[in-house]
Amino acid sequence: MYTSKIRPAIEKYLEDRPNEAAFLRSEFNGLGKTRSGVDKALRAMVKDGKLVRVGYGAYVKAETIISPITGDPIIVPIAFREQWGAQILRKLGVDPKQNSALRAYNENRSTQVPAWFAFDVGNSRIRRQIGFGKGRLVYERSK
């Protein structure tokens, strides 16, 4: 299967999942005969601004917006980091939960609004760097 046939297959796969923003590379394995063909199609889609690579084998749907400051087009993920981050963690087999600071705030045990967002990954062994731009997912480990 050539890239010209793989890319439409990937685009259809993305269109068939409107409620999902994040995808793993392994989800596209069956769409092409060779791994390199699928990788080539994914790289082309990242270059065209259809997807954003947020980590090793992790992609998020993207959109192009116009910067209000410079007027230049900018490619950004279609969802907030908390949303696509949770989707990727679930697909990796990790059950993400609210971190301790957010839990305390929501349960009225604290009046301090959390300054950043972290995922409580329990006793999971995940060490993967996932993020876009300067923002990375932060993990909190609870027992």
PDB file of N, CA, C and O in Angstrom, residues 14-44:
ATOM      1  N   LEU A  14      -9.575   8.698  11.608  1.00  0.00           N
ATOM      2  CA  LEU A  14      -9.726   9.847  12.507  1.00  0.00           C
ATOM      3  C   LEU A  14     -11.142  10.417  12.447  1.00  0.00           C
ATOM      4  O   LEU A  14     -11.707  10.800  13.476  1.00  0.00           O
ATOM      5  N   GLU A  15     -11.718  10.475  11.249  1.00  0.00           N
ATOM      6  CA  GLU A  15     -13.079  10.996  11.086  1.00  0.00           C
ATOM      7  C   GLU A  15     -14.103  10.100  11.755  1.00  0.00           C
ATOM      8  O   GLU A  15     -15.124  10.582  12.246  1.00  0.00           O
ATOM      9  N   ASP A  16     -13.858   8.789  11.756  1.00  0.00           N
ATOM     10  CA  ASP A  16     -14.792   7.852  12.371  1.00  0.00           C
ATOM     11  C   ASP A  16     -14.789   7.932  13.889  1.00  0.00           C
ATOM     12  O   ASP A  16     -15.629   7.310  14.541  1.00  0.00           O
ATOM     13  N   ARG A  17     -13.852   8.683  14.476  1.00  0.00           N
ATOM     14  CA  ARG A  17     -13.749   8.821  15.923  1.00  0.00           C
ATOM     15  C   ARG A  17     -13.776  10.301  16.297  1.00  0.00           C
ATOM     16  O   ARG A  17     -12.757  10.859  16.727  1.00  0.00           O
ATOM     17  N   PRO A  18     -14.940  10.951  16.171  1.00  0.00           N
ATOM     18  CA  PRO A  18     -14.996  12.396  16.437  1.00  0.00           C
ATOM     19  C   PRO A  18     -14.832  12.753  17.919  1.00  0.00           C
ATOM     20  O   PRO A  18     -14.462  13.881  18.234  1.00  0.00           O
ATOM     21  N   ASN A  19     -15.099  11.812  18.811  1.00  0.00           N
ATOM     22  CA  ASN A  19     -14.987  12.104  20.241  1.00  0.00           C
ATOM     23  C   ASN A  19     -13.592  11.844  20.798  1.00  0.00           C
ATOM     24  O   ASN A  19     -13.346  12.096  21.974  1.00  0.00           O
ATOM     25  N   GLU A  20     -12.707  11.329  19.981  1.00  0.00           N
ATOM     26  CA  GLU A  20     -11.345  11.063  20.409  1.00  0.00           C
ATOM     27  C   GLU A  20     -10.416  12.115  19.818  1.00  0.00           C
ATOM     28  O   GLU A  20     -10.540  12.477  18.655  1.00  0.00           O
ATOM     29  N   ALA A  21      -9.493  12.590  20.636  1.00  0.00           N
ATOM     30  CA  ALA A  21      -8.517  13.563  20.155  1.00  0.00           C
ATOM     31  C   ALA A  21      -7.129  12.961  20.077  1.00  0.00           C
ATOM     32  O   ALA A  21      -6.304  13.399  19.284  1.00  0.00           O
ATOM     33  N   ALA A  22      -6.846  11.945  20.885  1.00  0.00           N
ATOM     34  CA  ALA A  22      -5.498  11.381  20.987  1.00  0.00           C
ATOM     35  C   ALA A  22      -5.460   9.956  20.444  1.00  0.00           C
ATOM     36  O   ALA A  22      -6.406   9.187  20.621  1.00  0.00           O
ATOM     37  N   PHE A  23      -4.333   9.641  19.803  1.00  0.00           N
ATOM     38  CA  PHE A  23      -4.180   8.330  19.194  1.00  0.00           C
ATOM     39  C   PHE A  23      -2.759   7.833  19.392  1.00  0.00           C
ATOM     40  O   PHE A  23      -1.815   8.624  19.427  1.00  0.00           O
ATOM     41  N   LEU A  24      -2.619   6.525  19.491  1.00  0.00           N
ATOM     42  CA  LEU A  24      -1.310   5.904  19.552  1.00  0.00           C
ATOM     43  C   LEU A  24      -0.931   5.388  18.177  1.00  0.00           C
ATOM     44  O   LEU A  24      -1.800   5.042  17.365  1.00  0.00           O
ATOM     45  N   ARG A  25       0.343   5.306  17.916  1.00  0.00           N
ATOM     46  CA  ARG A  25       0.847   4.824  16.627  1.00  0.00           C
ATOM     47  C   ARG A  25       0.344   3.413  16.334  1.00  0.00           C
ATOM     48  O   ARG A  25       0.037   3.071  15.194  1.00  0.00           O
ATOM     49  N   SER A  26       0.220   2.597  17.353  1.00  0.00           N
ATOM     50  CA  SER A  26      -0.201   1.210  17.177  1.00  0.00           C
ATOM     51  C   SER A  26      -1.631   1.091  16.645  1.00  0.00           C
ATOM     52  O   SER A  26      -1.990   0.068  16.073  1.00  0.00           O
ATOM     53  N   GLU A  27      -2.446   2.121  16.804  1.00  0.00           N
ATOM     54  CA  GLU A  27      -3.815   2.079  16.292  1.00  0.00           C
ATOM     55  C   GLU A  27      -3.860   2.096  14.766  1.00  0.00           C
ATOM     56  O   GLU A  27      -4.848   1.692  14.172  1.00  0.00           O
ATOM     57  N   PHE A  28      -2.799   2.579  14.133  1.00  0.00           N
ATOM     58  CA  PHE A  28      -2.767   2.706  12.675  1.00  0.00           C
ATOM     59  C   PHE A  28      -2.068   1.538  12.004  1.00  0.00           C
ATOM     60  O   PHE A  28      -1.901   1.543  10.781  1.00  0.00           O
ATOM     61  N   ASN A  29      -1.618   0.537  12.761  1.00  0.00           N
ATOM     62  CA  ASN A  29      -0.856  -0.580  12.196  1.00  0.00           C
ATOM     63  C   ASN A  29      -1.588  -1.302  11.071  1.00  0.00           C
ATOM     64  O   ASN A  29      -0.991  -1.661  10.072  1.00  0.00           O
ATOM     65  N   GLY A  30      -2.869  -1.538  11.210  1.00  0.00           N
ATOM     66  CA  GLY A  30      -3.617  -2.295  10.217  1.00  0.00           C
ATOM     67  C   GLY A  30      -3.983  -1.521   8.969  1.00  0.00           C
ATOM     68  O   GLY A  30      -4.576  -2.072   8.045  1.00  0.00           O
ATOM     69  N   LEU A  31      -3.630  -0.241   8.910  1.00  0.00           N
ATOM     70  CA  LEU A  31      -4.033   0.588   7.776  1.00  0.00           C
ATOM     71  C   LEU A  31      -3.042   0.563   6.623  1.00  0.00           C
ATOM     72  O   LEU A  31      -3.307   1.135   5.566  1.00  0.00           O
ATOM     73  N   GLY A  32      -1.904  -0.072   6.826  1.00  0.00           N
ATOM     74  CA  GLY A  32      -0.909  -0.144   5.768  1.00  0.00           C
ATOM     75  C   GLY A  32      -0.165  -1.458   5.823  1.00  0.00           C
ATOM     76  O   GLY A  32      -0.150  -2.137   6.843  1.00  0.00           O
ATOM     77  N   LYS A  33       0.459  -1.812   4.720  1.00  0.00           N
ATOM     78  CA  LYS A  33       1.206  -3.071   4.671  1.00  0.00           C
ATOM     79  C   LYS A  33       2.508  -2.978   5.451  1.00  0.00           C
ATOM     80  O   LYS A  33       2.932  -3.933   6.078  1.00  0.00           O
ATOM     81  N   THR A  34       3.161  -1.813   5.378  1.00  0.00           N
ATOM     82  CA  THR A  34       4.447  -1.672   6.042  1.00  0.00           C
ATOM     83  C   THR A  34       4.382  -0.592   7.113  1.00  0.00           C
ATOM     84  O   THR A  34       3.627   0.370   7.001  1.00  0.00           O
ATOM     85  N   ARG A  35       5.214  -0.777   8.118  1.00  0.00           N
ATOM     86  CA  ARG A  35       5.299   0.204   9.192  1.00  0.00           C
ATOM     87  C   ARG A  35       5.843   1.537   8.671  1.00  0.00           C
ATOM     88  O   ARG A  35       5.379   2.600   9.050  1.00  0.00           O
ATOM     89  N   SER A  36       6.811   1.451   7.761  1.00  0.00           N
ATOM     90  CA  SER A  36       7.420   2.672   7.239  1.00  0.00           C
ATOM     91  C   SER A  36       6.424   3.490   6.414  1.00  0.00           C
ATOM     92  O   SER A  36       6.473   4.725   6.421  1.00  0.00           O
ATOM     93  N   GLY A  37       5.514   2.820   5.729  1.00  0.00           N
ATOM     94  CA  GLY A  37       4.498   3.541   4.967  1.00  0.00           C
ATOM     95  C   GLY A  37       3.547   4.310   5.865  1.00  0.00           C
ATOM     96  O   GLY A  37       3.190   5.457   5.575  1.00  0.00           O
ATOM     97  N   VAL A  38       3.156   3.681   6.960  1.00  0.00           N
ATOM     98  CA  VAL A  38       2.279   4.353   7.914  1.00  0.00           C
ATOM     99  C   VAL A  38       3.020   5.514   8.573  1.00  0.00           C
ATOM    100  O   VAL A  38       2.468   6.611   8.738  1.00  0.00           O
ATOM    101  N   ASP A  39       4.282   5.284   8.945  1.00  0.00           N
ATOM    102  CA  ASP A  39       5.075   6.360   9.551  1.00  0.00           C
ATOM    103  C   ASP A  39       5.231   7.538   8.605  1.00  0.00           C
ATOM    104  O   ASP A  39       5.153   8.697   9.017  1.00  0.00           O
ATOM    105  N   LYS A  40       5.429   7.239   7.335  1.00  0.00           N
ATOM    106  CA  LYS A  40       5.581   8.295   6.324  1.00  0.00           C
ATOM    107  C   LYS A  40       4.285   9.104   6.201  1.00  0.00           C
ATOM    108  O   LYS A  40       4.315  10.338   6.115  1.00  0.00           O
ATOM    109  N   ALA A  41       3.155   8.425   6.206  1.00  0.00           N
ATOM    110  CA  ALA A  41       1.861   9.124   6.119  1.00  0.00           C
ATOM    111  C   ALA A  41       1.622   9.972   7.369  1.00  0.00           C
ATOM    112  O   ALA A  41       1.133  11.100   7.272  1.00  0.00           O
ATOM    113  N   LEU A  42       1.987   9.453   8.534  1.00  0.00           N
ATOM    114  CA  LEU A  42       1.815  10.217   9.779  1.00  0.00           C
ATOM    115  C   LEU A  42       2.711  11.457   9.780  1.00  0.00           C
ATOM    116  O   LEU A  42       2.284  12.537  10.186  1.00  0.00           O
ATOM    117  N   ARG A  43       3.953  11.305   9.316  1.00  0.00           N
ATOM    118  CA  ARG A  43       4.857  12.464   9.233  1.00  0.00           C
ATOM    119  C   ARG A  43       4.298  13.525   8.290  1.00  0.00           C
ATOM    120  O   ARG A  43       4.386  14.729   8.570  1.00  0.00           O
ATOM    121  N   ALA A  44       3.718  13.088   7.170  1.00  0.00           N
ATOM    122  CA  ALA A  44       3.130  14.038   6.222  1.00  0.00           C
ATOM    123  C   ALA A  44       1.936  14.761   6.849  1.00  0.00           C
ATOM    124  O   ALA A  44       1.757  15.964   6.641  1.00  0.00           O
TER     125      ALA A  44
END
